[in-house]
Coordinates of C-alpha atoms in Angstrom, one line a residue:
M1 CA -12.9 -47.7 23.3
T2 CA -10.1 -49.8 24.6
T3 CA -7.0 -48.4 26.4
A4 CA -4.9 -49.4 23.4
A5 CA -7.2 -47.6 21.0
K6 CA -7.3 -44.5 23.1
Y7 CA -3.5 -44.5 23.3
T8 CA -3.3 -44.9 19.5
M9 CA -5.7 -42.1 19.0
F10 CA -3.8 -39.7 21.3
M11 CA -0.5 -40.7 19.5
Y12 CA -2.1 -39.9 16.2
M13 CA -3.5 -36.5 17.4
G14 CA 0.0 -35.7 18.8
L15 CA 1.7 -36.5 15.6
W16 CA -0.9 -34.5 13.6
D17 CA -0.3 -31.5 15.9
Y18 CA 3.4 -31.9 15.5
L19 CA 3.2 -32.0 11.7
K20 CA 0.8 -29.1 11.6
N21 CA 3.0 -26.9 13.8
R22 CA 6.1 -27.9 11.7
E23 CA 4.3 -26.9 8.5
L24 CA 3.2 -23.6 10.1
K25 CA 6.8 -22.9 11.1
R26 CA 8.1 -23.8 7.6
L27 CA 5.5 -21.4 6.1
G28 CA 6.6 -18.7 8.6
E29 CA 10.1 -18.8 7.2
D30 CA 9.0 -17.0 4.1
R31 CA 7.1 -13.7 4.5
Y32 CA 5.6 -11.7 1.7
I33 CA 5.4 -7.9 1.6
L34 CA 3.7 -5.5 -0.8
C35 CA 5.1 -2.0 -1.1
L36 CA 3.4 0.8 -3.0
D37 CA 5.0 4.1 -4.0
G38 CA 3.7 7.6 -3.7
G39 CA 2.8 9.7 -6.7
G40 CA -0.6 11.4 -6.5
M41 CA -2.9 10.6 -9.4
R42 CA -0.2 8.3 -10.8
G43 CA -1.6 5.9 -8.2
V44 CA -3.9 4.7 -11.0
I45 CA -0.8 2.8 -12.3
P46 CA -0.1 0.5 -9.4
A47 CA -3.9 0.1 -8.9
T48 CA -4.2 -1.1 -12.5
I49 CA -1.2 -3.4 -12.1
L50 CA -2.7 -4.9 -8.9
S51 CA -5.9 -5.7 -10.7
R52 CA -3.9 -7.5 -13.4
I53 CA -2.0 -9.4 -10.7
E54 CA -5.4 -10.5 -9.2
E55 CA -6.4 -11.8 -12.7
L56 CA -3.0 -13.6 -12.9
L57 CA -3.6 -15.4 -9.7
R58 CA -7.1 -16.5 -10.9
S59 CA -5.5 -17.8 -14.1
L60 CA -3.2 -19.8 -11.8
G61 CA -6.2 -21.3 -10.1
D62 CA -6.1 -19.2 -6.9
D63 CA -9.3 -17.2 -6.3
R64 CA -8.4 -15.9 -2.8
P65 CA -8.5 -12.2 -2.3
L66 CA -5.2 -10.5 -3.1
Y67 CA -4.6 -9.1 0.4
S68 CA -4.6 -12.6 1.9
H69 CA -1.4 -13.5 0.3
F70 CA 0.7 -10.8 2.0
D71 CA 2.0 -10.8 5.5
L72 CA 2.4 -7.0 5.4
I73 CA 1.0 -4.4 3.0
S74 CA 2.6 -1.0 3.0
G75 CA 2.5 2.3 1.2
T76 CA 3.3 5.9 1.1
S77 CA 1.0 8.8 0.0
T78 CA -1.2 7.5 -2.8
G79 CA 0.4 4.1 -2.3
G80 CA -0.7 4.3 1.3
L81 CA -4.3 5.0 0.1
I82 CA -4.2 1.9 -2.0
A83 CA -2.7 -0.2 0.8
L84 CA -5.4 0.9 3.2
A85 CA -8.1 0.2 0.5
L86 CA -6.7 -3.3 -0.2
T87 CA -7.0 -4.3 3.5
A88 CA -10.3 -2.5 4.4
P89 CA -13.0 -5.0 5.5
N90 CA -15.8 -5.2 3.0
R91 CA -18.6 -2.8 4.1
E92 CA -21.9 -2.3 2.4
G93 CA -22.2 1.2 1.0
S94 CA -18.5 1.8 0.7
L95 CA -17.3 3.0 -2.7
L96 CA -15.0 0.0 -2.7
S97 CA -17.8 -2.5 -2.4
I98 CA -19.9 -1.5 -5.4
A99 CA -20.3 -4.3 -7.9
Q100 CA -18.3 -6.6 -5.5
K101 CA -17.8 -10.0 -7.0
P102 CA -18.4 -12.7 -4.4
L103 CA -15.9 -15.4 -3.8
P104 CA -16.5 -18.7 -5.6
S105 CA -18.4 -21.3 -3.7
Q106 CA -16.7 -24.1 -1.9
Q107 CA -17.8 -26.4 -4.6
E108 CA -15.8 -24.5 -7.2
V109 CA -12.6 -23.9 -5.2
P110 CA -10.9 -26.2 -2.7
K111 CA -11.8 -25.4 0.9
S112 CA -8.3 -24.3 1.8
R113 CA -8.4 -21.6 -0.8
T114 CA -11.5 -19.8 0.6
K115 CA -10.9 -20.3 4.3
T116 CA -8.2 -19.7 6.8
R117 CA -6.6 -22.6 8.6
L118 CA -9.0 -22.0 11.5
G119 CA -11.9 -22.6 9.2
L120 CA -13.0 -19.0 9.1
P121 CA -14.3 -17.6 5.8
L122 CA -12.1 -15.0 4.2
D123 CA -13.4 -11.5 3.9
P124 CA -13.6 -10.9 0.1
G125 CA -11.9 -7.5 0.6
P126 CA -12.3 -4.7 -1.9
N127 CA -13.1 -4.9 -5.6
I128 CA -9.7 -3.8 -6.9
K129 CA -11.1 -2.5 -10.1
R130 CA -13.1 -0.1 -7.9
I131 CA -9.9 1.4 -6.7
V132 CA -9.0 2.2 -10.3
D133 CA -12.5 3.6 -10.8
I134 CA -12.1 5.9 -7.8
Y135 CA -9.0 7.5 -9.3
L136 CA -10.8 8.0 -12.6
K137 CA -14.1 9.2 -11.3
Y138 CA -13.2 11.0 -8.1
G139 CA -9.8 12.5 -8.9
R140 CA -11.3 15.9 -9.5
I141 CA -12.9 15.8 -6.0
I142 CA -9.4 15.4 -4.5
F143 CA -7.9 17.8 -7.0
P144 CA -10.6 20.2 -8.1
R145 CA -9.8 22.6 -10.9
S146 CA -9.3 26.2 -9.8
Q147 CA -11.8 28.8 -10.9
S148 CA -9.3 31.6 -10.4
L149 CA -7.0 33.0 -13.0
F150 CA -3.9 30.8 -13.5
Q151 CA -1.3 33.4 -12.3
L152 CA -3.5 34.3 -9.2
N153 CA -3.8 30.6 -8.4
M154 CA 0.0 30.2 -8.6
I155 CA 0.5 33.2 -6.3
N156 CA -2.0 31.8 -3.8
Q157 CA -0.1 28.5 -3.6
L158 CA 3.0 30.3 -2.5
F159 CA 1.2 31.3 0.7
T160 CA -1.3 28.5 1.4
Q161 CA -2.0 24.9 0.4
K162 CA -3.3 24.4 -3.1
Y163 CA -6.5 22.4 -2.2
D164 CA -9.2 22.6 0.3
D165 CA -9.5 19.6 2.6
L166 CA -13.3 19.3 2.8
S167 CA -14.0 17.4 -0.4
F168 CA -11.0 15.1 0.1
N169 CA -12.1 14.3 3.7
Q170 CA -15.6 13.5 2.6
L171 CA -14.4 11.2 -0.1
L172 CA -12.2 9.3 2.4
Y173 CA -15.3 9.0 4.6
D174 CA -17.3 7.6 1.7
I175 CA -14.6 5.0 1.1
F176 CA -13.7 4.0 4.7
N177 CA -16.4 5.3 6.9
D178 CA -15.4 4.8 10.6
I179 CA -13.3 1.7 10.2
K180 CA -10.2 1.6 12.4
I181 CA -6.9 0.6 11.0
G182 CA -6.7 -2.1 13.6
E183 CA -9.5 -3.8 11.7
S184 CA -7.4 -4.3 8.6
L185 CA -7.6 -7.7 7.0
T186 CA -3.8 -8.2 7.1
P187 CA -1.0 -6.3 8.8
T188 CA -0.9 -2.8 7.1
M189 CA 1.3 0.2 7.5
V190 CA 1.6 3.6 5.9
V191 CA 4.5 6.1 6.2
T192 CA 3.9 9.6 7.4
Y193 CA 6.2 12.3 8.8
D194 CA 5.8 14.0 12.2
Y195 CA 7.4 17.3 11.2
G196 CA 7.0 18.9 14.6
N197 CA 9.3 16.3 16.1
D198 CA 11.4 15.7 13.0
R199 CA 10.8 12.0 12.7
P200 CA 9.2 9.4 10.4
Y201 CA 5.9 8.1 11.9
I202 CA 4.4 4.8 11.0
V203 CA 0.6 4.4 11.3
S204 CA -0.2 0.7 11.4
S205 CA -2.9 -1.9 12.1
Y206 CA -0.7 -3.6 14.8
G207 CA 0.8 -0.5 16.4
T208 CA -1.7 2.4 16.2
G209 CA -4.9 0.4 15.7
H210 CA -7.1 3.0 17.3
I211 CA -6.7 5.4 14.4
P212 CA -9.5 5.6 11.8
V213 CA -8.4 4.4 8.4
R214 CA -9.6 7.7 6.8
V215 CA -7.3 9.6 9.2
A216 CA -4.3 7.4 8.3
A217 CA -5.1 7.9 4.6
R218 CA -5.4 11.6 5.0
A219 CA -2.1 11.8 6.9
T220 CA 0.0 9.7 4.5
A221 CA -1.3 11.8 1.6
A222 CA -0.9 15.3 3.1
A223 CA 1.5 16.4 0.5
P224 CA 3.2 19.8 1.4
T225 CA 1.8 22.7 -0.6
Y226 CA -1.1 20.6 -1.8
F227 CA -2.9 19.7 1.5
S228 CA -2.7 20.9 5.1
P229 CA -1.2 18.6 7.8
T230 CA -3.3 16.1 9.8
S231 CA -3.3 16.0 13.5
I232 CA -3.6 12.9 15.7
L233 CA -3.1 12.0 19.3
D234 CA 0.1 10.2 19.9
Q235 CA -0.6 7.6 22.6
E236 CA 3.1 7.3 23.6
S237 CA 3.5 11.0 24.4
G238 CA -0.1 11.9 25.1
K239 CA 0.3 14.9 22.8
S240 CA -1.2 16.0 19.6
I241 CA 1.2 15.6 16.6
S242 CA 1.0 16.9 13.1
L243 CA 1.6 14.5 10.2
I244 CA 2.4 15.2 6.6
D245 CA 2.9 13.1 3.5
G246 CA 5.3 10.2 4.0
G247 CA 6.8 11.0 0.6
V248 CA 9.1 13.6 2.3
V249 CA 11.1 10.7 3.8
A250 CA 10.2 7.5 1.9
N251 CA 8.4 7.8 -1.4
N252 CA 9.3 4.1 -1.9
P253 CA 8.6 2.6 1.6
V254 CA 10.5 -0.6 1.0
L255 CA 13.1 0.0 3.7
Y256 CA 10.6 0.9 6.4
A257 CA 8.4 -2.1 5.4
Y258 CA 11.4 -4.4 5.6
K259 CA 12.2 -3.0 9.1
E260 CA 8.7 -3.5 10.2
A261 CA 8.5 -7.0 8.8
K262 CA 11.8 -7.9 10.6
R263 CA 10.1 -6.8 13.8
L264 CA 6.8 -8.5 13.2
Y265 CA 8.3 -11.8 11.9
P266 CA 11.8 -12.2 13.6
D267 CA 11.9 -15.9 12.8
A268 CA 11.5 -15.5 9.1
K269 CA 14.4 -16.6 6.9
R270 CA 13.4 -14.8 3.8
Y271 CA 11.4 -11.6 3.0
H272 CA 9.9 -11.5 -0.4
V273 CA 9.0 -7.9 -1.4
L274 CA 6.9 -6.9 -4.3
S275 CA 7.4 -3.2 -4.9
I276 CA 5.3 -1.3 -7.4
S277 CA 6.1 2.2 -8.5
T278 CA 3.8 4.9 -9.9
G279 CA 5.9 5.2 -13.0
S280 CA 8.0 8.2 -13.9
A281 CA 8.8 10.4 -16.8
P282 CA 12.5 10.7 -17.7
Y283 CA 13.5 13.6 -15.4
K284 CA 16.6 15.7 -15.6
L285 CA 16.9 18.8 -13.5
E286 CA 17.9 21.8 -15.6
P287 CA 20.1 24.2 -13.6
E288 CA 18.7 27.2 -15.4
R289 CA 15.2 26.3 -14.1
T290 CA 16.4 26.6 -10.4
S291 CA 18.8 29.5 -10.6
S292 CA 16.3 32.0 -9.2
G293 CA 16.7 31.1 -5.5
M294 CA 13.9 29.7 -3.3
I295 CA 11.1 30.6 -5.8
G296 CA 12.9 28.8 -8.6
W297 CA 13.1 25.6 -6.5
L298 CA 9.5 25.8 -5.2
D299 CA 7.7 27.4 -8.2
P300 CA 4.5 25.4 -8.8
A301 CA 4.5 26.5 -12.4
K302 CA 7.7 24.5 -12.8
G303 CA 6.4 21.5 -11.0
A304 CA 8.2 22.3 -7.7
P305 CA 11.6 21.1 -8.8
I306 CA 12.8 20.5 -5.2
Y307 CA 9.9 18.2 -4.5
R308 CA 10.5 16.1 -7.7
L309 CA 14.2 16.0 -6.9
Y310 CA 13.6 14.6 -3.4
A311 CA 11.1 12.0 -4.6
S312 CA 13.4 10.8 -7.4
S313 CA 16.6 10.7 -5.2
Q314 CA 14.8 8.8 -2.4
M315 CA 13.5 6.1 -4.8
R316 CA 16.9 5.6 -6.3
T317 CA 18.5 5.3 -2.8
S318 CA 15.8 2.8 -1.6
N319 CA 16.2 0.7 -4.7
E320 CA 19.9 0.5 -4.5
I321 CA 19.9 -0.5 -0.8
A322 CA 17.0 -2.9 -1.0
S323 CA 18.6 -4.7 -3.9
V324 CA 21.6 -5.8 -1.8
I325 CA 19.9 -6.8 1.4
G326 CA 20.9 -10.5 1.9
D327 CA 17.6 -11.9 3.2
M328 CA 15.3 -10.0 0.9
E329 CA 14.0 -10.9 -2.5
Y330 CA 13.3 -7.5 -4.1
V331 CA 11.0 -7.5 -7.1
R332 CA 10.6 -4.0 -8.4
I333 CA 7.9 -3.2 -11.0
H334 CA 8.7 0.1 -12.6
G335 CA 8.4 1.8 -16.0
D336 CA 8.6 5.1 -17.8
L337 CA 5.5 7.0 -18.7
E338 CA 7.1 8.7 -21.8
R339 CA 5.6 12.0 -20.7
K340 CA 5.5 14.2 -17.6
V341 CA 2.5 13.7 -15.4
K342 CA 1.7 16.1 -12.6
L343 CA 0.9 15.0 -9.1
D344 CA -2.7 16.4 -9.4
E345 CA -3.3 15.5 -13.0
T346 CA -7.0 14.8 -13.7
D347 CA -7.3 15.2 -17.5
P348 CA -9.1 12.1 -18.8
V349 CA -6.7 11.9 -21.8
V350 CA -3.7 11.8 -19.4
L351 CA -5.4 9.3 -17.1
S352 CA -6.1 7.0 -20.1
H353 CA -2.4 7.3 -21.0
M354 CA -1.5 6.2 -17.5
I355 CA -3.8 3.2 -17.8
N356 CA -2.2 2.2 -21.0
A357 CA 1.2 2.7 -19.5
A358 CA 0.3 0.5 -16.5
N359 CA -0.8 -2.3 -18.8
R360 CA 2.4 -2.0 -20.8
I361 CA 4.5 -2.1 -17.5
Y362 CA 2.6 -5.2 -16.4
K363 CA 3.2 -6.9 -19.7
A364 CA 6.9 -6.1 -19.6
N365 CA 7.1 -7.7 -16.1
E366 CA 4.6 -10.5 -16.5
Q367 CA 7.1 -13.3 -16.4
Q368 CA 8.7 -11.9 -13.2
L369 CA 5.3 -11.4 -11.6
T370 CA 4.2 -14.9 -12.6
G371 CA 7.2 -16.4 -10.8
F372 CA 6.5 -14.3 -7.7
C373 CA 2.8 -15.3 -7.7
Q374 CA 3.3 -19.0 -8.2
A375 CA 4.6 -19.3 -4.7
F376 CA 1.2 -18.0 -3.5
T377 CA -0.7 -20.9 -5.0
Q378 CA 1.2 -23.3 -2.8
R379 CA 0.9 -21.3 0.3
P380 CA -2.2 -21.8 2.5
V381 CA -3.6 -18.7 4.3
H382 CA -2.8 -19.1 7.9
P383 CA -3.5 -17.0 11.0
A384 CA 0.1 -16.6 12.2
R385 CA 0.1 -12.8 11.7
P386 CA -0.4 -10.0 14.2
M387 CA -3.8 -8.6 13.5
V388 CA -4.4 -6.3 16.5
Q389 CA -2.7 -3.4 18.2
T390 CA 0.2 -4.8 20.2
T391 CA 1.9 -1.6 21.4
T392 CA 0.9 2.0 22.0
A393 CA 3.4 3.4 19.6
L394 CA 6.1 2.3 17.2
E395 CA 9.8 2.9 16.9
T396 CA 9.8 5.2 14.0
A397 CA 13.4 6.5 14.0
P398 CA 15.4 5.0 11.2

């Protein structure tokens, strides 16, 4: 090769690297975040909506797994469980991998759609319909029906958690095995609360990557009065801390997700947030139902009015603040269920009602979701995301 030819080749390679880096920088100016609310068994609603979104993307010609489109996936409580399931690496034998549909071959889909920019094949991730199935088939393992008399069960719940942890812990192991959250397929975070130190505590793939996914799932879903707290070793302090359901501080985790995204992607110009709720029944607190002091506010037979009030007020506050943040596009998918649904509802008739409600909510928001997802079809998957633990602990104070 002549000197002139070599010079031309190096010039071409330099120009190619420049154009590639400029394209990566442009792509990095827009970051996409998925936020999933808490709500117990109502998690079947966002899980169903996500399966419809995956179908929508396929109809738009994009067969990449859903997780690969987001730069951060976040959730609280049941939404945290779904977030962790969405980003768990595919493992044979997991409840998520049953009937896993393989990705299309490279002959069926353009190479850029099934591989990262480094040429590595994408992990197919979970079968999202399996997440829905887990709610339908295993809900009673998480929330088993009591064999005691109704009134006796209500009295017991005043003094101890409503459900035993053993069956829930075993189910989480069957789903996640010993996967660490640092192995998540895209940056993932769940909101919990360190009640011993009075602070929100974020468990994430990039900040607390040593924590098993099943432990993170158990912590974010440790709803007070329903399940006991979960203990973990906080690497920053070197002490054991006790975590409870993130719903006590952020049932809709959008503000914490936004804060984390700003920290992870400080050069981004715009944060596009898709926030999916677990639906809600029209709720109005009746003063006469809470006029009997502490018992009136906490009475399980009345749906623990104080718990419902906190969750509802937090979601309203988060929505109002998120909707006016200048560099955020906030797409909120929410709908009414037309009837009250308990956190631990496992009746098949009610679950079927929630599936129907999820499809109705999706249909009502289909045009908005289509507009949001169309950007994904033009956006190659690229590796410019923090995928491993970068710090020993996170700043978790608001």
